Amino acid sequence: MTERDELRRLFELMLLIRAFEPEAERQYKRARIGGYCHLATGQEAAHVGAAGAMRDDDVLVTAYRDHGLALARGLEPGAVMAELFGRVDGCAHGRGGSMHLLDVERGFLGGWGIVGGHLPVATGVALELARRGEQRAVLCELGDGAVNTGAWHE
């Protein structure tokens, strides 16, 4: 793939995420999505850039604004939307909803609904990989609210 092709792929992925979030919002406002639906509209470039820098065998652990990161990591848009609707063909089999997307095979260990609650998970995954001697990275996405938690400081 040429550099131009890669840039086009990344741009198209940003467009996909930008289209996905408003549709999720529309469906949530129509009461078709249960629970909460935390959006990250406007953060498409950050999501695509972060996920694009990862290798296929790296691991991504996210907070609850995870739709764009899931799509950037390669989850199928239909499976992500199905999860928002609580359908069995969703990426977490309809059990996770908006805040708890998951695809272990793609190294996407999902969103976590508790602010900062995923930091120890990411640290544990990184420790396990290091103990196994695996040369893999763990990217832990978090918002500014998470830096006010005990897990951040520990």
PDB file of C-alpha atoms in Angstrom, residues 15-131:
ATOM      1  CA  LEU A  15     -15.319   9.839   7.952  1.00  0.00           C
ATOM      2  CA  LEU A  16     -16.848   6.522   9.011  1.00  0.00           C
ATOM      3  CA  ILE A  17     -16.500   7.421  12.678  1.00  0.00           C
ATOM      4  CA  ARG A  18     -17.863  10.921  12.043  1.00  0.00           C
ATOM      5  CA  ALA A  19     -20.965   9.392  10.396  1.00  0.00           C
ATOM      6  CA  PHE A  20     -21.358   6.664  13.033  1.00  0.00           C
ATOM      7  CA  GLU A  21     -21.533   8.921  16.096  1.00  0.00           C
ATOM      8  CA  PRO A  22     -24.415  11.168  14.936  1.00  0.00           C
ATOM      9  CA  GLU A  23     -26.390   8.092  13.895  1.00  0.00           C
ATOM     10  CA  ALA A  24     -25.811   6.545  17.318  1.00  0.00           C
ATOM     11  CA  GLU A  25     -27.006   9.808  18.860  1.00  0.00           C
ATOM     12  CA  ARG A  26     -30.151   9.793  16.701  1.00  0.00           C
ATOM     13  CA  GLN A  27     -30.975   6.241  17.679  1.00  0.00           C
ATOM     14  CA  TYR A  28     -30.334   6.976  21.359  1.00  0.00           C
ATOM     15  CA  LYS A  29     -32.661   9.991  21.263  1.00  0.00           C
ATOM     16  CA  ARG A  30     -35.310   7.768  19.673  1.00  0.00           C
ATOM     17  CA  ALA A  31     -34.963   5.444  22.704  1.00  0.00           C
ATOM     18  CA  ARG A  32     -33.708   2.560  20.559  1.00  0.00           C
ATOM     19  CA  ILE A  33     -30.433   2.299  22.467  1.00  0.00           C
ATOM     20  CA  GLY A  34     -30.747   1.422  26.139  1.00  0.00           C
ATOM     21  CA  GLY A  35     -28.544   2.595  28.967  1.00  0.00           C
ATOM     22  CA  TYR A  36     -26.123   5.385  28.237  1.00  0.00           C
ATOM     23  CA  CYS A  37     -24.551   6.413  24.950  1.00  0.00           C
ATOM     24  CA  HIS A  38     -21.404   8.481  25.418  1.00  0.00           C
ATOM     25  CA  LEU A  39     -20.266  10.040  22.161  1.00  0.00           C
ATOM     26  CA  ALA A  40     -16.862  11.319  21.072  1.00  0.00           C
ATOM     27  CA  THR A  41     -17.832  13.333  18.022  1.00  0.00           C
ATOM     28  CA  GLY A  42     -14.909  15.500  16.940  1.00  0.00           C
ATOM     29  CA  GLN A  43     -12.226  13.122  18.215  1.00  0.00           C
ATOM     30  CA  GLU A  44     -12.001  11.064  15.035  1.00  0.00           C
ATOM     31  CA  ALA A  45      -8.432  12.077  14.168  1.00  0.00           C
ATOM     32  CA  ALA A  46      -7.179  11.247  17.667  1.00  0.00           C
ATOM     33  CA  HIS A  47      -8.861   7.844  17.550  1.00  0.00           C
ATOM     34  CA  VAL A  48      -7.600   6.961  14.084  1.00  0.00           C
ATOM     35  CA  GLY A  49      -4.113   8.294  14.804  1.00  0.00           C
ATOM     36  CA  ALA A  50      -3.764   6.372  18.053  1.00  0.00           C
ATOM     37  CA  ALA A  51      -5.120   3.102  16.705  1.00  0.00           C
ATOM     38  CA  GLY A  52      -3.230   3.547  13.442  1.00  0.00           C
ATOM     39  CA  ALA A  53       0.078   3.638  15.304  1.00  0.00           C
ATOM     40  CA  MET A  54      -0.625   0.263  16.901  1.00  0.00           C
ATOM     41  CA  ARG A  55       0.466  -3.115  15.600  1.00  0.00           C
ATOM     42  CA  ASP A  56      -2.168  -5.786  15.066  1.00  0.00           C
ATOM     43  CA  ASP A  57      -1.068  -7.700  18.173  1.00  0.00           C
ATOM     44  CA  ASP A  58      -1.047  -4.655  20.483  1.00  0.00           C
ATOM     45  CA  VAL A  59      -3.844  -4.114  23.002  1.00  0.00           C
ATOM     46  CA  LEU A  60      -6.178  -1.134  23.365  1.00  0.00           C
ATOM     47  CA  VAL A  61      -8.074  -0.502  26.613  1.00  0.00           C
ATOM     48  CA  THR A  62     -10.521   2.392  26.571  1.00  0.00           C
ATOM     49  CA  ALA A  63     -12.874   4.354  28.756  1.00  0.00           C
ATOM     50  CA  TYR A  64     -16.572   4.601  27.940  1.00  0.00           C
ATOM     51  CA  ARG A  65     -16.392   6.912  24.895  1.00  0.00           C
ATOM     52  CA  ASP A  66     -15.254   3.949  22.865  1.00  0.00           C
ATOM     53  CA  HIS A  67     -17.243   3.777  19.602  1.00  0.00           C
ATOM     54  CA  GLY A  68     -14.657   5.598  17.484  1.00  0.00           C
ATOM     55  CA  LEU A  69     -11.750   3.710  19.001  1.00  0.00           C
ATOM     56  CA  ALA A  70     -13.500   0.406  18.360  1.00  0.00           C
ATOM     57  CA  LEU A  71     -14.041   1.326  14.721  1.00  0.00           C
ATOM     58  CA  ALA A  72     -10.475   2.604  14.412  1.00  0.00           C
ATOM     59  CA  ARG A  73      -9.213  -0.694  15.819  1.00  0.00           C
ATOM     60  CA  GLY A  74     -11.055  -2.556  13.082  1.00  0.00           C
ATOM     61  CA  LEU A  75     -14.326  -3.674  14.629  1.00  0.00           C
ATOM     62  CA  GLU A  76     -17.094  -3.962  12.057  1.00  0.00           C
ATOM     63  CA  PRO A  77     -19.485  -0.977  12.166  1.00  0.00           C
ATOM     64  CA  GLY A  78     -22.498  -3.296  12.007  1.00  0.00           C
ATOM     65  CA  ALA A  79     -21.279  -5.278  15.020  1.00  0.00           C
ATOM     66  CA  VAL A  80     -20.648  -2.082  17.001  1.00  0.00           C
ATOM     67  CA  MET A  81     -24.094  -0.670  16.168  1.00  0.00           C
ATOM     68  CA  ALA A  82     -25.706  -4.037  16.930  1.00  0.00           C
ATOM     69  CA  GLU A  83     -24.056  -3.909  20.357  1.00  0.00           C
ATOM     70  CA  LEU A  84     -25.559  -0.484  20.998  1.00  0.00           C
ATOM     71  CA  PHE A  85     -28.961  -2.005  20.252  1.00  0.00           C
ATOM     72  CA  GLY A  86     -28.269  -4.914  22.607  1.00  0.00           C
ATOM     73  CA  ARG A  87     -28.420  -7.494  19.835  1.00  0.00           C
ATOM     74  CA  VAL A  88     -26.761 -10.889  20.088  1.00  0.00           C
ATOM     75  CA  ASP A  89     -24.784 -10.195  16.890  1.00  0.00           C
ATOM     76  CA  GLY A  90     -23.102  -7.238  18.595  1.00  0.00           C
ATOM     77  CA  CYS A  91     -19.371  -7.267  19.293  1.00  0.00           C
ATOM     78  CA  ALA A  92     -20.030  -8.207  22.958  1.00  0.00           C
ATOM     79  CA  HIS A  93     -23.043 -10.367  22.084  1.00  0.00           C
ATOM     80  CA  GLY A  94     -25.482  -7.673  23.171  1.00  0.00           C
ATOM     81  CA  ARG A  95     -24.332  -7.722  26.792  1.00  0.00           C
ATOM     82  CA  GLY A  96     -22.099  -4.665  26.895  1.00  0.00           C
ATOM     83  CA  GLY A  97     -23.949  -1.842  25.225  1.00  0.00           C
ATOM     84  CA  SER A  98     -22.370   1.491  24.354  1.00  0.00           C
ATOM     85  CA  MET A  99     -19.867   1.651  27.188  1.00  0.00           C
ATOM     86  CA  HIS A 100     -18.564  -1.915  27.054  1.00  0.00           C
ATOM     87  CA  LEU A 101     -17.538  -2.774  23.512  1.00  0.00           C
ATOM     88  CA  LEU A 102     -15.165  -5.713  23.166  1.00  0.00           C
ATOM     89  CA  ASP A 103     -13.196  -7.685  20.598  1.00  0.00           C
ATOM     90  CA  VAL A 104     -10.455  -9.747  22.196  1.00  0.00           C
ATOM     91  CA  GLU A 105      -9.204 -11.100  18.845  1.00  0.00           C
ATOM     92  CA  ARG A 106      -8.448  -7.544  17.692  1.00  0.00           C
ATOM     93  CA  GLY A 107      -6.812  -6.607  20.983  1.00  0.00           C
ATOM     94  CA  PHE A 108      -9.690  -4.287  21.870  1.00  0.00           C
ATOM     95  CA  LEU A 109     -10.449  -4.809  25.533  1.00  0.00           C
ATOM     96  CA  GLY A 110     -13.348  -2.505  25.440  1.00  0.00           C
ATOM     97  CA  GLY A 111     -14.766   0.423  27.187  1.00  0.00           C
ATOM     98  CA  TRP A 112     -15.059   0.605  30.930  1.00  0.00           C
ATOM     99  CA  GLY A 113     -17.914   2.531  32.489  1.00  0.00           C
ATOM    100  CA  ILE A 114     -16.215   3.583  35.715  1.00  0.00           C
ATOM    101  CA  VAL A 115     -14.019   6.660  35.361  1.00  0.00           C
ATOM    102  CA  GLY A 116     -10.434   5.457  35.688  1.00  0.00           C
ATOM    103  CA  GLY A 117     -11.565   1.886  36.382  1.00  0.00           C
ATOM    104  CA  HIS A 118      -9.773   0.592  33.313  1.00  0.00           C
ATOM    105  CA  LEU A 119      -6.337   1.873  34.322  1.00  0.00           C
ATOM    106  CA  PRO A 120      -5.552  -1.138  36.553  1.00  0.00           C
ATOM    107  CA  VAL A 121      -6.829  -3.446  33.793  1.00  0.00           C
ATOM    108  CA  ALA A 122      -4.450  -1.921  31.240  1.00  0.00           C
ATOM    109  CA  THR A 123      -1.592  -2.045  33.744  1.00  0.00           C
ATOM    110  CA  GLY A 124      -2.311  -5.708  34.465  1.00  0.00           C
ATOM    111  CA  VAL A 125      -2.393  -6.591  30.767  1.00  0.00           C
ATOM    112  CA  ALA A 126       0.928  -4.782  30.242  1.00  0.00           C
ATOM    113  CA  LEU A 127       2.487  -6.557  33.230  1.00  0.00           C
ATOM    114  CA  GLU A 128       1.376  -9.955  31.933  1.00  0.00           C
ATOM    115  CA  LEU A 129       2.777  -9.239  28.461  1.00  0.00           C
ATOM    116  CA  ALA A 130       6.073  -8.089  29.985  1.00  0.00           C
ATOM    117  CA  ARG A 131       6.302 -11.193  32.180  1.00  0.00           C
TER     118      ARG A 131
END
